[in-house]
CSV table of C-alpha atoms in Angstrom, one decimal:
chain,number,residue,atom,x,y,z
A,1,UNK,CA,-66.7,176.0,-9.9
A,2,UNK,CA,-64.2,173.5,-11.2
A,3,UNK,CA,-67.1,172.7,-14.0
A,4,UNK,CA,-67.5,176.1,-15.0
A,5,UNK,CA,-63.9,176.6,-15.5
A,6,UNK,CA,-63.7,173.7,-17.5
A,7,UNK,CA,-66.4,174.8,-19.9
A,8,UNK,CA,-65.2,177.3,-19.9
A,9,UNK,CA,-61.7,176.4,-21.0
A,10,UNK,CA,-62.8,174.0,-23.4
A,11,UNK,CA,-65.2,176.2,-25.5
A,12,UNK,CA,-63.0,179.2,-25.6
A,13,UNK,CA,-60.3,176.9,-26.9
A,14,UNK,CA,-62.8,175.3,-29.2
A,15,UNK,CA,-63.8,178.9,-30.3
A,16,UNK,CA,-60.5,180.1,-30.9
A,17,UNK,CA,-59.2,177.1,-33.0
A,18,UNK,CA,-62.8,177.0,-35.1
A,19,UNK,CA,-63.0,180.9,-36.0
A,20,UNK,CA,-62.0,182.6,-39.4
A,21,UNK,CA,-61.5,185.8,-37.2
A,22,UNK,CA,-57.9,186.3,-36.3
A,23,UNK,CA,-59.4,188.9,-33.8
A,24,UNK,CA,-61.8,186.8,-32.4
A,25,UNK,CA,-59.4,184.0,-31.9
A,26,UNK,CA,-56.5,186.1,-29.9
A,27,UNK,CA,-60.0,187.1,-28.0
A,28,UNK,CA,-60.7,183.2,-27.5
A,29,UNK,CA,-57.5,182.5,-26.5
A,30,UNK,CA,-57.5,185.0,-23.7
A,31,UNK,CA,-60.5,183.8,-21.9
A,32,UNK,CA,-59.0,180.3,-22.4
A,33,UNK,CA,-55.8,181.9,-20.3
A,34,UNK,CA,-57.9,183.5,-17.8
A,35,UNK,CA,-59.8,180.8,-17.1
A,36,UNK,CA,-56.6,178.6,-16.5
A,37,UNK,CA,-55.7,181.4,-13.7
A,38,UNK,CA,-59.4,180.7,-12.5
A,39,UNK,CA,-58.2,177.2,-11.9
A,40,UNK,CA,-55.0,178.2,-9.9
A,41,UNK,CA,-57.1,180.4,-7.7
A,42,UNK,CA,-59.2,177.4,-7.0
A,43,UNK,CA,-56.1,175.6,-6.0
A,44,UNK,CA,-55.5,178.5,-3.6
A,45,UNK,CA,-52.2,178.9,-6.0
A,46,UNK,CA,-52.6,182.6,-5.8
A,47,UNK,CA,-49.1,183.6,-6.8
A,48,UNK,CA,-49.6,181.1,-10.2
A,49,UNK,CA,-53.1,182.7,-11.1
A,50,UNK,CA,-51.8,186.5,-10.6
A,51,UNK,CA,-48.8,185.5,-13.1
A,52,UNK,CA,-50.7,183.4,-15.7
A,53,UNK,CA,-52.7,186.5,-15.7
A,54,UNK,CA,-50.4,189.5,-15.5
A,55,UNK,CA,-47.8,187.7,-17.6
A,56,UNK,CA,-50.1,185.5,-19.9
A,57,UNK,CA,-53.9,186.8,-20.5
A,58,UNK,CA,-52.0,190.5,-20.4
A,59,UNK,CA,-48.5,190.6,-21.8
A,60,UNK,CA,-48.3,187.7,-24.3
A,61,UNK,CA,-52.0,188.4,-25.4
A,62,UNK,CA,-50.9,192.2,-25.9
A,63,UNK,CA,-48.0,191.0,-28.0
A,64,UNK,CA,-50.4,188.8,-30.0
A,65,UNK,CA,-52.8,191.2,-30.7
A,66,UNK,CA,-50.0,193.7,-31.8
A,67,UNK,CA,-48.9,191.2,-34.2
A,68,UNK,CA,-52.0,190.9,-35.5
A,69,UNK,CA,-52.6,194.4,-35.9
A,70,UNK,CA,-48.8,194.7,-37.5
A,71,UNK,CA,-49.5,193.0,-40.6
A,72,UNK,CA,-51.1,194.8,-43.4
A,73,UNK,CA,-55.4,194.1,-43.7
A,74,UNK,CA,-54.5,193.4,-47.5
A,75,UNK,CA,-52.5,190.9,-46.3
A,76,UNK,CA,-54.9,189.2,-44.0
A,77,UNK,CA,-58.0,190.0,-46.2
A,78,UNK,CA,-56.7,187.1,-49.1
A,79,UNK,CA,-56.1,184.2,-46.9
A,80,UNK,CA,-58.9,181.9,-46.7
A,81,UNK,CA,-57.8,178.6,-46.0
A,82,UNK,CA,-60.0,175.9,-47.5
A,83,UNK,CA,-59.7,172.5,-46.4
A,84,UNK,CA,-58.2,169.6,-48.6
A,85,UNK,CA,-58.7,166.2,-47.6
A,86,UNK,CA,-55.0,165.1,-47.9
A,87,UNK,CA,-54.8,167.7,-45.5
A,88,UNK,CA,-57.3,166.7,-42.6
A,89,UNK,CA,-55.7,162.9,-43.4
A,90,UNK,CA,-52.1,164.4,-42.8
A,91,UNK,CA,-53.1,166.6,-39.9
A,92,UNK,CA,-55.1,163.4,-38.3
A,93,UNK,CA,-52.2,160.7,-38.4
A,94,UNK,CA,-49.7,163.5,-37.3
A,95,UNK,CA,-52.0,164.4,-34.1
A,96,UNK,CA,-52.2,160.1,-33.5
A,97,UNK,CA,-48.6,159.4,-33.8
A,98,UNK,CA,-48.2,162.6,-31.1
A,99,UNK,CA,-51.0,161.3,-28.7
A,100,UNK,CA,-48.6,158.1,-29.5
A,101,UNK,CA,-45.7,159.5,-28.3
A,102,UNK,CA,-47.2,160.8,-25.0
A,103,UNK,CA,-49.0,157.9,-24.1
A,104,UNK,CA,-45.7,155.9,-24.7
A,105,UNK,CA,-43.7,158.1,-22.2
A,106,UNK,CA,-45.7,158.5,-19.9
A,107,UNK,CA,-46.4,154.5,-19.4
A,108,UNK,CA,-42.5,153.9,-19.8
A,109,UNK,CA,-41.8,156.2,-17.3
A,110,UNK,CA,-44.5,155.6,-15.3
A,111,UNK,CA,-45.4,159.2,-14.6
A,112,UNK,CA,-49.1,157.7,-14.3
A,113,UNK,CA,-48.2,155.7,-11.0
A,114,UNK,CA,-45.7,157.9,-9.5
A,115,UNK,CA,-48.5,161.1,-9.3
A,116,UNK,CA,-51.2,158.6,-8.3
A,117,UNK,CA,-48.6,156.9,-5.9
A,118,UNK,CA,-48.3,160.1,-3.8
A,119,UNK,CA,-50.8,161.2,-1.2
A,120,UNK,CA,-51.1,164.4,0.0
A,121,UNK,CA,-47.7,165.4,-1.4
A,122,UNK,CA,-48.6,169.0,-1.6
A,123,UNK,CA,-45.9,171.6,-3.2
A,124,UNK,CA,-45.7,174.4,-0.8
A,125,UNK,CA,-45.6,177.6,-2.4
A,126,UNK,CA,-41.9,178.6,-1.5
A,127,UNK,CA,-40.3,175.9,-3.6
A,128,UNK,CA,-42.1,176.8,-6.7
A,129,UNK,CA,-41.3,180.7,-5.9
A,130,UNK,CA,-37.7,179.2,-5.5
A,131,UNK,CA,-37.6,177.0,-8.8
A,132,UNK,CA,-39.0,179.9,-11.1
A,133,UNK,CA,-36.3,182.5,-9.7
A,134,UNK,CA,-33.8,180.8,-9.0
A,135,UNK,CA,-30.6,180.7,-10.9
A,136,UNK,CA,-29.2,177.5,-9.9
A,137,UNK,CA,-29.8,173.9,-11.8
A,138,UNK,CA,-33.3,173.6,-12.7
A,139,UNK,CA,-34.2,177.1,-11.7
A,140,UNK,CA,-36.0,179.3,-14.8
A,141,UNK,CA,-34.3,183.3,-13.8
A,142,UNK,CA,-32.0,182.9,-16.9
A,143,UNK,CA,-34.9,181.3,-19.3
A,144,UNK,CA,-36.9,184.3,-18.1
A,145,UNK,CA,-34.4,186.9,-18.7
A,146,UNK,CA,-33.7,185.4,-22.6
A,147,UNK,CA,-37.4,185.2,-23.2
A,148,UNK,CA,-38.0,188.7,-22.3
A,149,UNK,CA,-34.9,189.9,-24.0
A,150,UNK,CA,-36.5,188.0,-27.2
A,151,UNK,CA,-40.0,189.4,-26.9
A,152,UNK,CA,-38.3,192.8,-26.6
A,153,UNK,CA,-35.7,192.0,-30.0
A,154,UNK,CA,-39.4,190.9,-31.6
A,155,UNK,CA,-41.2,194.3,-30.7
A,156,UNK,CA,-38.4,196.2,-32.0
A,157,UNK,CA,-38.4,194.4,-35.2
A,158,UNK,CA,-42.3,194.5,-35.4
A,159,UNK,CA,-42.2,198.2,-35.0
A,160,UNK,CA,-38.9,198.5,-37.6
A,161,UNK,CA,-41.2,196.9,-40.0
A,162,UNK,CA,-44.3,198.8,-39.6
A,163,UNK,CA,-42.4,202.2,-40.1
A,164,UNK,CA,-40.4,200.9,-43.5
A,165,UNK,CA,-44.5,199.7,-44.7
A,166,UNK,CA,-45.5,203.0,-43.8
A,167,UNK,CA,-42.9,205.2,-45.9
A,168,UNK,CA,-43.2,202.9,-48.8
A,169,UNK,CA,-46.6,203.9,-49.0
């Protein structure tokens, strides 16, 4: 099952990264979502898989999609993006000196080691439910409340500038 997932996963993201279809890609990118909750149902991390999909493959999907749908078709029809090769050279070394940067923190840190180090350390599912909603140090109930109070600000505006398009036309 794992397998599948991961083709899954890989393709879609592959997909949604190689279309010229805006639509397509927001499509892409939620089977690539659900089939990350796929993998946290295999873990048995059912609490993890319900929220990547109620919060991810639904709401921030929806909000992508209503983006998309926000901005004008004239807009959208006149952007073809053709590839330079300065470009593809820039993009290239930029995406080395990040794999760069990861490899070199994760080696002087020696994330590597300590998650191989420890066997059958297994997170029970309390102390996650207790890190995302807490609200002391380390705890992501305030994070959540300013992201959602964002997404709402970006909604409003999204729909402020759709109605001043539609009565300039």
């Amino acid at each position: 099952m794992f397998c599948i997932l991961a083709v899954v996963i890989l393709g879609s993201a592959i997909l949604c990264v190689m279309t010229k279809r805006i639509m397509r890609a927001a499509t892409y990118l939620l089977f690539v979502l659900l089939g990350v909750a796929g993998l946290y149902f295999l873990l048995d991390y059912t609490f993890l898989g319900a929220a990547q999909i109620s919060i991810y493959a639904g709401a921030i999907t929806m909000m992508y999609i209503f983006a998309i749908q926000l901005v004008s078709k004239r807009t959208l029809q006149g952007l073809v993006e053709r590839l330079k090769g300065s470009r593809v050279l820039f993009g290239g070394l930029v995406s080395l000196v990040g794999l760069a940067t990861v490899a070199v923190v994760l080696l002087k840190n020696q994330f590597i080691y300590k998650a191989c180090a420890v066997e059958d350390a297994e997170v029970p599912m309390e102390a996650i439910g207790m890190a995302l909603l807490g609200s002391e140090k380390y705890q992501y109930v305030l994070p959540f409340e300013f992201i959602s109070v964002f997404l709402l600000a970006c909604i409003i505006g999204g729909i402020v500038v759709a109605r001043k398009e539609k009565e300039n036309k």
